[in-house]
Coordinates of C-alpha atoms in Angstrom, one line a residue:
M149 CA 100.7 185.2 88.7
M150 CA 100.2 182.2 91.0
T151 CA 97.6 179.6 90.1
L152 CA 94.7 179.5 92.6
V153 CA 94.0 176.0 94.0
Q154 CA 91.0 175.3 96.2
T155 CA 90.1 171.8 97.5
E156 CA 87.7 170.4 100.1
I157 CA 86.2 167.2 101.4
S158 CA 82.8 168.1 102.6
D159 CA 79.9 166.4 104.4
Q160 CA 77.6 169.2 103.3
P161 CA 75.5 169.6 100.1
L162 CA 77.6 170.9 97.2
D163 CA 76.8 174.0 95.2
P164 CA 78.8 173.9 91.8
A165 CA 78.5 177.7 91.6
V166 CA 80.9 178.0 94.5
Q167 CA 83.7 176.2 92.6
E168 CA 82.9 178.0 89.4
K169 CA 83.1 181.4 91.2
A170 CA 86.4 180.3 92.8
V171 CA 88.1 179.8 89.5
T172 CA 87.0 183.2 88.0
D173 CA 89.9 184.9 86.5
H174 CA 90.1 187.9 84.2
R175 CA 92.6 186.1 82.0
A176 CA 90.3 183.2 81.4
G177 CA 88.6 182.6 78.1
A178 CA 87.2 179.2 79.3
V179 CA 85.8 177.8 82.5
V180 CA 84.9 174.2 82.6
T181 CA 82.9 172.8 85.5
F182 CA 82.0 169.1 86.1
Q183 CA 79.4 167.7 88.4
G184 CA 79.3 164.1 89.4
V185 CA 75.7 163.4 90.3
V186 CA 74.2 160.4 92.1
R187 CA 72.1 158.5 89.5
D188 CA 69.3 156.0 90.1
H189 CA 70.9 153.0 88.5
D190 CA 74.2 151.1 88.1
H191 CA 74.8 148.3 85.6
G192 CA 71.0 147.7 85.2
R193 CA 70.2 147.8 88.9
G194 CA 68.1 150.4 90.6
V195 CA 70.0 152.5 93.1
T196 CA 68.3 154.3 96.0
L197 CA 71.2 156.1 97.7
L198 CA 75.0 156.2 98.1
E199 CA 77.2 156.5 101.1
Y200 CA 80.7 157.9 100.7
E201 CA 83.4 157.3 103.4
G202 CA 86.8 158.9 103.2
H203 CA 90.1 158.1 104.7
P204 CA 91.7 160.8 106.8
S205 CA 94.3 161.3 104.1
A206 CA 91.7 162.1 101.4
A207 CA 91.9 165.9 101.8
A208 CA 95.7 165.9 101.4
I209 CA 95.6 163.6 98.4
L210 CA 92.9 165.7 96.8
R211 CA 95.1 168.8 97.3
T212 CA 98.1 166.9 95.7
V213 CA 96.0 166.0 92.6
A214 CA 94.7 169.6 92.3
D215 CA 98.3 171.0 92.7
E216 CA 99.4 168.7 89.9
I217 CA 96.7 170.0 87.5
A218 CA 97.5 173.6 88.6
A219 CA 101.2 173.1 87.7
D220 CA 100.2 173.2 84.0
P221 CA 101.1 176.7 82.8
D222 CA 97.9 176.9 80.8
V223 CA 95.8 176.5 84.0
Y224 CA 94.9 179.7 85.9
A225 CA 92.8 178.2 88.7
V226 CA 91.5 174.9 90.0
A227 CA 88.7 174.1 92.5
V228 CA 87.5 170.7 93.4
V229 CA 85.4 169.3 96.2
H230 CA 84.2 165.7 97.0
R231 CA 81.3 165.0 99.2
I232 CA 81.2 162.3 101.9
G233 CA 78.2 161.0 103.9
T234 CA 74.8 159.8 102.7
L235 CA 73.7 161.2 99.3
A236 CA 70.3 160.9 97.7
I237 CA 69.5 160.4 94.0
G238 CA 70.3 163.7 92.2
D239 CA 72.8 165.0 94.9
V240 CA 76.1 166.2 93.7
A241 CA 79.0 164.1 94.9
L242 CA 82.0 165.8 93.1
V243 CA 82.5 169.2 91.6
A244 CA 85.6 170.2 89.6
A245 CA 86.2 173.5 88.0
V246 CA 89.2 174.7 85.9
C247 CA 89.9 177.9 84.1
T248 CA 92.3 178.6 81.3
A249 CA 92.7 181.0 78.4
H250 CA 91.3 178.5 75.8
R251 CA 88.5 175.8 75.9
S252 CA 90.6 172.8 74.8
A253 CA 93.0 173.3 77.7
A254 CA 90.2 173.8 80.1
F255 CA 88.3 170.6 79.0
A256 CA 91.5 168.6 79.1
A257 CA 92.6 169.9 82.6
C258 CA 89.1 169.3 84.1
A259 CA 88.9 165.8 82.6
K260 CA 92.3 165.0 84.0
L261 CA 91.4 166.5 87.4
V262 CA 88.3 164.3 87.7
D263 CA 90.0 161.2 86.4
E264 CA 92.9 161.5 88.8
A265 CA 90.7 162.3 91.8
K266 CA 88.6 159.2 91.1
A267 CA 91.6 157.1 90.6
R268 CA 93.6 158.2 93.7
L269 CA 91.2 159.5 96.3
P270 CA 90.7 157.1 99.3
I271 CA 87.0 157.7 99.2
W272 CA 84.8 154.6 99.0
K273 CA 81.2 154.3 97.9
R274 CA 78.5 152.1 99.2
Q275 CA 75.6 151.7 96.8
V276 CA 72.2 150.7 98.2
F277 CA 70.0 149.1 95.6
S278 CA 66.3 149.2 95.2
D279 CA 66.0 145.5 96.1
G280 CA 67.6 146.2 99.5
T281 CA 71.0 144.8 98.8
D282 CA 74.2 146.9 98.8
E283 CA 77.8 146.8 97.6
W284 CA 81.0 148.7 98.2
V285 CA 82.7 150.2 95.1
N286 CA 86.2 151.5 94.6
C287 CA 87.5 149.8 97.8
P288 CA 91.0 148.5 97.9

């Protein structure tokens, strides 16, 4: 049976239940879902909002990352979506979901998916701080 892979770069609010449902598989004994949520602080400074900008290649790179995770024979399905645009505190910026037969493989695959996406995606984050200043993060 082929591994399901679903990826997306979206400018719309994310619903983690969508990715969790996408990886539903009758063979799975474990589904791990991760949500990256906008927090109100960074390194001791108050944050009021984030803006994510993505390079046109971001969707293809996200698909490559997901395909690499899906190549593991223990992985039955992978779904990942990254948000772009302006996000408020509490908004979901990234959702990753993986299913496998056993929990340890699901946790490992989901962690690797998130780590690789964050390391390789050409999506840049502008943080706006409560004092009115801002900074770009993860920019080359």
